[in-house]
Amino acid sequence: MKEEQSKPAPEYLLGSPEQQSWMKKYFFSPRGLGFLEPGIVGLDDAKMSAYNVAKSSYQIRPDVFNMNYLSKTVGLGKEEIIQRMQRMYEQRTIVFVMNPAVSVYGWGLYYWMVKLNENTPPEAKAELSEWFQNKDDICTGYECQGDFDFYNGNHMRVIDNLLYDVLEPWKNRPEVKYVHLCPIRRDLRESHVNQFDCPGDGYREVLWGPGQIEKLAQVQDKLDLTDLKIIQALNAKRPMEDFFDFKVLAEVSGLDEKAMLDGIKELVEVKRIIVPLFHLNFMKLDLTNRMFVIRLFQNIPCCRKAEISDELSAIKEFNTVKEFSDSFYDIILWAYNEITDIPALRAKLNSYSEIEEIKEADMTRMYRRWVCRLDDQNGYWEECVFTDDFLQDRTQPGGPECTIRKGAK
Amino acid sequence: MKIDAPRKYVIDNLKHFLNPSSIAVVGASRYPAKVGYKVIQGLKDWGYRGEIYPVNPRADKVHGLTAYKTITDIPGPVDLVFVAVPAHLVKMTLEHAVAKKAKIVVIATSAFKEIGRGDLQDRLTQYCRDNKLPLFGPNLVGMGSPYLNFNCGFIPYLPIKGPVAMISQSGANLLAALGNSTTMHFGMSFFVGLGNKADVDFSELIEYGNTDPHTKSLAIYIEGLDSPTAFVKACTSVVPNKPIVVIKVGGSEIGVKAAFAHTASENEGTSDAFYDQLFEQCGVIRATTFQEFLDISLALGLQPELKGDCVAMITNGGGSGLLSCDHFERLGQPMQELSSISPDLGLRIRTYMPMFGSPLNPVDISGTASPVHYKGALRQAMRDPNVDMVYCSICPTAVTDVPGVVDVAIEMYEAYKPLGKPFVMECQGGAECLEAIIRLRDHGIPAYATPEQAVNAIVALRKYSKIKEKFSKKK
C-alpha cells in the first residue's frame, strides 16, 4: 500500500465553470428527502420478481443463480457448485440480500455510535445488545469493542421517530457515555460490493484486497478457497442475464421469464436502485471487522471530504465505505482484522492531514444485514423484518406504530 | 375456473378439509405479526390435535416445532397444506404438495387473478385439477369449525357452535360474521373463506354442507359465480334438505370493478335480475343486507320451516307490533287478524292481559305484562292448532321482568317444540335485551333486537317452506 500525501481542496467556487466540471465527476444520486423519487417501485413490485423469487427459494434451489456463468467462472461442475452453496447456506456463512438505494425511497439512513462508560458491567452491555438485536427498526447493527460499543443503523423517514422510539428508551441510562448520530450521505461500498454512490463506473464492482481471499481460506475452517471463489463469482458485476437463471426462476414461480429479466435489469442496471448480493456472515467464520470512524477537521471543504471518501474507497481491503453528513464524524471504513494489514491501513489514514481523529473498534456481533436477521443463536436466521415509519408519529403515546415486534420462535 | 357440476374427488377429499389429521403450514413464520405465525398459533390455541408441520427453509424451529425445508421433507403423511408464502412460491409449493400426495391445499396468498395474474392462477388451478388436488383460494382468510376445535388461517375468533355453515368469498365479511358469532351468539357449524375460488367452488361446499350433521342451514356470501350451472345443480339437490341463504354483492356499477379487484370475481354482463332469476331457479333465499343475511340464516338454521301464514304475535309493546305488521305487509306476507286465524284464541288470551290490552294480532298484552301473562298467552297461542307459528316480542318497561319473561319463553318453546312450529323472538331495548337475545339464542330460539329483523327471519322461514315443497316434488 503506497502512502499518499494530502491534497488541497479542488479549486472552484459555486457557480464557476470548475464547479460544473466537478459536478460531472461527482454527480450525487437523487435524494428522496422523505418522499419517493419518480421511477421508484415497491419492494414487492412485479419488477422485483426475479430478486424476490430467488430470495425466497435459493435455500432449496441454489440453481436460481446462473450456474452456467458460475461453472464457467469458477471452473467447477454445476452440481458441485449447488452442493457447496447449500452447505454454505446450512453453515449460515452466506445469505442472499439486497441493498436498496434507501435515499431515493425517501428514507434517511441514520447510523449512530454508542459509547458506554468505562467499567460498565458486561451484563449491562449485554442487555443493551439484546434490545438492539430485537428492535426491528434497527435494520443493521453491530456490537463492538474498542473506542465505541455499538454502531447501529435505521432507515427512517422521520428523525423524531428515531429519537423518540429508537434512541430515547435507553440513551439516558447511566452507563451511556454518548450517542453520536451519523446520517449516511453516500453509500460507497458494503459487503465488498460497490454501491450507488461509488466513484466513476465502479457500481457493483466486487473488491477484495490482494491475497485476502487466499488468506481467508487459511484462517478459518468452514470455507475453502473454492467456496470463496464461488462467493466472489456470485457477487461479480455482470448483466442480470448472467446473475440469475431465468428459466429456473420461471420454473419455480410460474412467472414470465422475460418480464422478470426486464424488470430486474431495469432496477439494477438502468435505474441502479437495487443491488442484489451475497453477504458473507463473518461471525460464523470467527472473523472480526475493524471499524475506522474518521472525523475531518471542520475547515475541510465538503468537496474535499467527498474526494477523500473516494480515495479511501479505492483501497480494496475496505469491505465497507460510507460517508456521513451533518455529523461529528465523516467517514466509516471496515476491514477484517484477520486477513488485513491493519497497521498499514491505519498509517494510510494517518497520512491524511485533513483527518483530525480516528476512532477504532472491532465489530464482534452483527445483528442484521439490512432487515435480515442474522441471529441464528436466537432461532431467527434470515427472518426478514421490514419496517417503515411512514405516517407514524412515535412521539405520541398510543399512536400507530410498527406492529412487527419480537415474539415467540 | 369453471366446472359444470360438483366433482366427486373434491367432495370426497373435503373430509380432510375441516378434520385433517396433519397440516403442513408452508411459510410458517417465527414472527407473531406474520400470517405464517398466526396460522400455527390459531391451530394450537383452538385445540387442533393433529400433527402440525411448519415449512420454512430458513428456520430450524417454528413455535417450538421442527421446521422442514419443503413439504417433501416432512416424514409423515400430510392431509392439508396451508400456503402462506408469496405468490411467486405457490407453483413450487403445489408441486411439492402433489409429490407428497396431500389431500387438500389451501392458499391464503394474494396477488393472483385479482391483480391481473389470471393466467398464472388458471395454470396452477389446472395443475391441481390434473393431479386431483382440491385447491381452496387463493386469496382467502381460512376456515374452521367449532365442533372440531379447528381454526386454520389468520382468524382471531372461533365461532360458537351452532347450525349455520358460512361460506364466504370475502374474508372481511366472514370475520365480521365470526365476530358476531362470539358477541351475539350466532352459532356456526363450519366456516370457510373461499377468496378467488380458483378451483373448489361454492357448489362443492354446498354438497359438503348437506352431508355435515351439524349444518342445518347454509349462508353463502357471493361476489361472483364462475360456475352457475354447478351452483344450480348443487342447490337444487340440497334445498329439499337444508335451506340456503345467499347474499350477492358487486352488482352496482362500481361494485363490478371492486369485486374483480377484491376476489377476481367477474360480473360483467350479469345483472341483479340475472342473479334473482338464478337464485329463484335453484331455491335459494337471497338477502339484501349483511344483517339480513345473518338474521335469516340463523332462523333457518335454528327453526323448522313455517308451513302456513298464520303467525300469532305476542307483545307487551304496541309499537313493536305496529313496526312488525307493517314490515310483514311490505314483504308480501301480511299478518292476519287473530279472529280469522282462530276464532276463540283472542278470548283465551284475554285472560292474560289487562282490560286495556288488545287481543287483535299483534296481541298486545300491555306494558305491565309479567312473566305469568307472557306464559299464559304464549301457551295459548302455541297450543292452538290453527296457529302456524308464534312470534314474541319484549319491550321492557320499568315493571318488565325481562329475565323472567325469557325463562318463560324458553320453557314454552321447549314444551311445544314437538309440535314443529317455529318460534321467533324480538327484544328491543337496553343491555338487558342484549343479554336476553343471547340467552334465547343459546336455547335455539332466534332472537333479534328489532321487529324488522324478526319479521325478515319469519318471512324467510315461510319462503323456505314453499321452496322445500316445490323442490321435494321435483326431486
PDB file of C-alpha atoms in Angstrom, chain A residues 6-150:
ATOM      1  CA  SER A   6      -2.881  15.009   1.390  1.00  0.00           C
ATOM      2  CA  LYS A   7      -4.178  17.180  -1.378  1.00  0.00           C
ATOM      3  CA  PRO A   8      -5.559  20.705  -1.430  1.00  0.00           C
ATOM      4  CA  ALA A   9      -9.262  21.008  -1.902  1.00  0.00           C
ATOM      5  CA  PRO A  10     -10.405  21.307  -5.514  1.00  0.00           C
ATOM      6  CA  GLU A  11     -10.364  24.881  -6.673  1.00  0.00           C
ATOM      7  CA  TYR A  12     -13.785  26.024  -7.562  1.00  0.00           C
ATOM      8  CA  LEU A  13     -16.362  28.498  -6.435  1.00  0.00           C
ATOM      9  CA  LEU A  14     -20.055  27.845  -6.556  1.00  0.00           C
ATOM     10  CA  GLY A  15     -21.359  28.780  -9.961  1.00  0.00           C
ATOM     11  CA  SER A  16     -17.956  28.673 -11.659  1.00  0.00           C
ATOM     12  CA  PRO A  17     -17.147  26.538 -14.721  1.00  0.00           C
ATOM     13  CA  GLU A  18     -14.881  24.475 -12.474  1.00  0.00           C
ATOM     14  CA  GLN A  19     -17.852  23.626 -10.303  1.00  0.00           C
ATOM     15  CA  GLN A  20     -19.763  22.450 -13.361  1.00  0.00           C
ATOM     16  CA  SER A  21     -16.870  20.261 -14.258  1.00  0.00           C
ATOM     17  CA  TRP A  22     -16.768  18.925 -10.683  1.00  0.00           C
ATOM     18  CA  MET A  23     -20.448  18.160 -10.828  1.00  0.00           C
ATOM     19  CA  LYS A  24     -19.912  15.970 -13.852  1.00  0.00           C
ATOM     20  CA  LYS A  25     -17.444  13.892 -11.898  1.00  0.00           C
ATOM     21  CA  TYR A  26     -19.257  13.965  -8.565  1.00  0.00           C
ATOM     22  CA  PHE A  27     -22.820  13.619  -9.522  1.00  0.00           C
ATOM     23  CA  PHE A  28     -24.772  12.651  -6.463  1.00  0.00           C
ATOM     24  CA  SER A  29     -27.690  10.340  -6.825  1.00  0.00           C
ATOM     25  CA  PRO A  30     -31.087  11.929  -6.366  1.00  0.00           C
ATOM     26  CA  ARG A  31     -32.272  12.008  -2.784  1.00  0.00           C
ATOM     27  CA  GLY A  32     -35.847  11.181  -1.836  1.00  0.00           C
ATOM     28  CA  LEU A  33     -35.885  13.636   1.078  1.00  0.00           C
ATOM     29  CA  GLY A  34     -38.793  11.895   2.779  1.00  0.00           C
ATOM     30  CA  PHE A  35     -40.704  11.061  -0.395  1.00  0.00           C
ATOM     31  CA  LEU A  36     -40.270   8.631  -3.238  1.00  0.00           C
ATOM     32  CA  GLU A  37     -38.307   9.717  -6.259  1.00  0.00           C
ATOM     33  CA  PRO A  38     -40.080   9.229  -9.594  1.00  0.00           C
ATOM     34  CA  GLY A  39     -39.457   5.767 -11.001  1.00  0.00           C
ATOM     35  CA  ILE A  40     -39.199   4.059  -7.637  1.00  0.00           C
ATOM     36  CA  VAL A  41     -41.076   0.790  -7.300  1.00  0.00           C
ATOM     37  CA  GLY A  42     -42.166  -1.050  -4.189  1.00  0.00           C
ATOM     38  CA  LEU A  43     -40.059  -3.924  -2.979  1.00  0.00           C
ATOM     39  CA  ASP A  44     -42.869  -6.327  -3.863  1.00  0.00           C
ATOM     40  CA  ASP A  45     -43.386  -4.846  -7.321  1.00  0.00           C
ATOM     41  CA  ALA A  46     -43.511  -7.220 -10.280  1.00  0.00           C
ATOM     42  CA  LYS A  47     -40.201  -5.725 -11.437  1.00  0.00           C
ATOM     43  CA  MET A  48     -38.625  -7.116  -8.278  1.00  0.00           C
ATOM     44  CA  SER A  49     -39.876 -10.621  -9.037  1.00  0.00           C
ATOM     45  CA  ALA A  50     -36.541 -12.118 -10.060  1.00  0.00           C
ATOM     46  CA  TYR A  51     -34.957 -10.998  -6.826  1.00  0.00           C
ATOM     47  CA  ASN A  52     -37.940 -11.994  -4.729  1.00  0.00           C
ATOM     48  CA  VAL A  53     -38.250 -15.445  -6.284  1.00  0.00           C
ATOM     49  CA  ALA A  54     -34.538 -16.068  -5.813  1.00  0.00           C
ATOM     50  CA  LYS A  55     -34.564 -14.715  -2.265  1.00  0.00           C
ATOM     51  CA  SER A  56     -37.453 -16.994  -1.319  1.00  0.00           C
ATOM     52  CA  SER A  57     -36.144 -20.152  -2.930  1.00  0.00           C
ATOM     53  CA  TYR A  58     -32.346 -20.162  -3.117  1.00  0.00           C
ATOM     54  CA  GLN A  59     -32.233 -22.016   0.196  1.00  0.00           C
ATOM     55  CA  ILE A  60     -33.569 -25.104  -1.564  1.00  0.00           C
ATOM     56  CA  ARG A  61     -32.920 -24.143  -5.194  1.00  0.00           C
ATOM     57  CA  PRO A  62     -29.436 -22.580  -5.484  1.00  0.00           C
ATOM     58  CA  ASP A  63     -29.763 -23.066  -9.213  1.00  0.00           C
ATOM     59  CA  VAL A  64     -31.916 -19.924  -9.370  1.00  0.00           C
ATOM     60  CA  PHE A  65     -28.497 -18.344  -9.859  1.00  0.00           C
ATOM     61  CA  ASN A  66     -26.885 -18.741 -13.223  1.00  0.00           C
ATOM     62  CA  MET A  67     -24.969 -21.984 -12.921  1.00  0.00           C
ATOM     63  CA  ASN A  68     -23.599 -21.717 -16.452  1.00  0.00           C
ATOM     64  CA  TYR A  69     -21.893 -18.474 -15.557  1.00  0.00           C
ATOM     65  CA  LEU A  70     -20.712 -19.750 -12.167  1.00  0.00           C
ATOM     66  CA  SER A  71     -19.449 -23.018 -13.607  1.00  0.00           C
ATOM     67  CA  LYS A  72     -17.503 -21.247 -16.295  1.00  0.00           C
ATOM     68  CA  THR A  73     -16.098 -18.649 -13.916  1.00  0.00           C
ATOM     69  CA  VAL A  74     -15.128 -20.966 -11.091  1.00  0.00           C
ATOM     70  CA  GLY A  75     -14.276 -23.969 -13.245  1.00  0.00           C
ATOM     71  CA  LEU A  76     -16.477 -26.425 -11.371  1.00  0.00           C
ATOM     72  CA  GLY A  77     -19.391 -28.593 -12.365  1.00  0.00           C
ATOM     73  CA  LYS A  78     -22.857 -27.187 -11.675  1.00  0.00           C
ATOM     74  CA  GLU A  79     -23.779 -29.949  -9.249  1.00  0.00           C
ATOM     75  CA  GLU A  80     -20.731 -29.291  -7.131  1.00  0.00           C
ATOM     76  CA  ILE A  81     -21.466 -25.578  -7.024  1.00  0.00           C
ATOM     77  CA  ILE A  82     -25.034 -26.294  -5.971  1.00  0.00           C
ATOM     78  CA  GLN A  83     -23.879 -28.630  -3.223  1.00  0.00           C
ATOM     79  CA  ARG A  84     -21.315 -26.145  -1.986  1.00  0.00           C
ATOM     80  CA  MET A  85     -23.863 -23.339  -1.955  1.00  0.00           C
ATOM     81  CA  GLN A  86     -26.283 -25.468   0.016  1.00  0.00           C
ATOM     82  CA  ARG A  87     -23.591 -26.347   2.511  1.00  0.00           C
ATOM     83  CA  MET A  88     -22.554 -22.733   2.893  1.00  0.00           C
ATOM     84  CA  TYR A  89     -26.159 -21.772   3.482  1.00  0.00           C
ATOM     85  CA  GLU A  90     -26.616 -24.548   6.035  1.00  0.00           C
ATOM     86  CA  GLN A  91     -23.467 -23.345   7.795  1.00  0.00           C
ATOM     87  CA  ARG A  92     -25.090 -19.897   7.874  1.00  0.00           C
ATOM     88  CA  THR A  93     -21.970 -18.454   6.250  1.00  0.00           C
ATOM     89  CA  ILE A  94     -23.780 -16.861   3.314  1.00  0.00           C
ATOM     90  CA  VAL A  95     -27.085 -15.097   2.960  1.00  0.00           C
ATOM     91  CA  PHE A  96     -28.603 -13.550  -0.160  1.00  0.00           C
ATOM     92  CA  VAL A  97     -29.720  -9.984   0.418  1.00  0.00           C
ATOM     93  CA  MET A  98     -30.121  -6.743  -1.447  1.00  0.00           C
ATOM     94  CA  ASN A  99     -29.362  -3.119  -0.837  1.00  0.00           C
ATOM     95  CA  PRO A 100     -31.984  -0.655  -1.971  1.00  0.00           C
ATOM     96  CA  ALA A 101     -30.880   2.903  -2.575  1.00  0.00           C
ATOM     97  CA  VAL A 102     -32.678   3.992   0.548  1.00  0.00           C
ATOM     98  CA  SER A 103     -32.383   7.683  -0.132  1.00  0.00           C
ATOM     99  CA  VAL A 104     -34.434   7.554  -3.323  1.00  0.00           C
ATOM    100  CA  TYR A 105     -37.065   5.607  -1.414  1.00  0.00           C
ATOM    101  CA  GLY A 106     -37.403   8.614   0.833  1.00  0.00           C
ATOM    102  CA  TRP A 107     -35.723   7.171   3.890  1.00  0.00           C
ATOM    103  CA  GLY A 108     -32.944   8.742   5.787  1.00  0.00           C
ATOM    104  CA  LEU A 109     -30.284   6.179   6.630  1.00  0.00           C
ATOM    105  CA  TYR A 110     -29.275   7.054  10.160  1.00  0.00           C
ATOM    106  CA  TYR A 111     -26.402   5.252  11.784  1.00  0.00           C
ATOM    107  CA  TRP A 112     -25.389   6.018  15.344  1.00  0.00           C
ATOM    108  CA  MET A 113     -22.422   5.180  17.514  1.00  0.00           C
ATOM    109  CA  VAL A 114     -22.807   4.420  21.177  1.00  0.00           C
ATOM    110  CA  LYS A 115     -20.050   4.610  23.751  1.00  0.00           C
ATOM    111  CA  LEU A 116     -20.580   3.191  27.222  1.00  0.00           C
ATOM    112  CA  ASN A 117     -18.793   4.475  30.313  1.00  0.00           C
ATOM    113  CA  GLU A 118     -15.649   2.746  31.455  1.00  0.00           C
ATOM    114  CA  ASN A 119     -16.308  -0.093  33.880  1.00  0.00           C
ATOM    115  CA  THR A 120     -19.828  -0.693  32.580  1.00  0.00           C
ATOM    116  CA  PRO A 121     -20.728  -4.192  33.754  1.00  0.00           C
ATOM    117  CA  PRO A 122     -20.756  -6.693  30.884  1.00  0.00           C
ATOM    118  CA  GLU A 123     -24.330  -7.648  31.715  1.00  0.00           C
ATOM    119  CA  ALA A 124     -25.461  -4.041  31.151  1.00  0.00           C
ATOM    120  CA  LYS A 125     -23.846  -4.083  27.717  1.00  0.00           C
ATOM    121  CA  ALA A 126     -25.365  -7.495  27.006  1.00  0.00           C
ATOM    122  CA  GLU A 127     -28.811  -6.210  27.946  1.00  0.00           C
ATOM    123  CA  LEU A 128     -28.484  -3.285  25.546  1.00  0.00           C
ATOM    124  CA  SER A 129     -27.171  -5.611  22.892  1.00  0.00           C
ATOM    125  CA  GLU A 130     -30.254  -7.819  23.147  1.00  0.00           C
ATOM    126  CA  TRP A 131     -32.500  -4.782  22.936  1.00  0.00           C
ATOM    127  CA  PHE A 132     -30.772  -3.673  19.757  1.00  0.00           C
ATOM    128  CA  GLN A 133     -30.932  -7.195  18.371  1.00  0.00           C
ATOM    129  CA  ASN A 134     -34.667  -7.334  18.833  1.00  0.00           C
ATOM    130  CA  LYS A 135     -35.599  -3.781  17.925  1.00  0.00           C
ATOM    131  CA  ASP A 136     -36.927  -4.297  14.429  1.00  0.00           C
ATOM    132  CA  ASP A 137     -36.379  -0.716  13.335  1.00  0.00           C
ATOM    133  CA  ILE A 138     -32.642  -1.231  13.714  1.00  0.00           C
ATOM    134  CA  CYS A 139     -32.227  -2.727  10.282  1.00  0.00           C
ATOM    135  CA  THR A 140     -28.468  -3.151  10.567  1.00  0.00           C
ATOM    136  CA  GLY A 141     -26.478  -3.102  13.776  1.00  0.00           C
ATOM    137  CA  TYR A 142     -23.273  -4.200  15.402  1.00  0.00           C
ATOM    138  CA  GLU A 143     -21.843  -4.782  18.832  1.00  0.00           C
ATOM    139  CA  CYS A 144     -18.252  -3.566  19.078  1.00  0.00           C
ATOM    140  CA  GLN A 145     -15.241  -3.453  21.330  1.00  0.00           C
ATOM    141  CA  GLY A 146     -12.834  -0.552  21.336  1.00  0.00           C
ATOM    142  CA  ASP A 147     -13.381   3.165  21.164  1.00  0.00           C
ATOM    143  CA  PHE A 148     -17.132   2.637  20.979  1.00  0.00           C
ATOM    144  CA  ASP A 149     -19.504  -0.180  21.890  1.00  0.00           C
ATOM    145  CA  PHE A 150     -22.277  -0.200  19.290  1.00  0.00           C
TER     146      PHE A 150
END
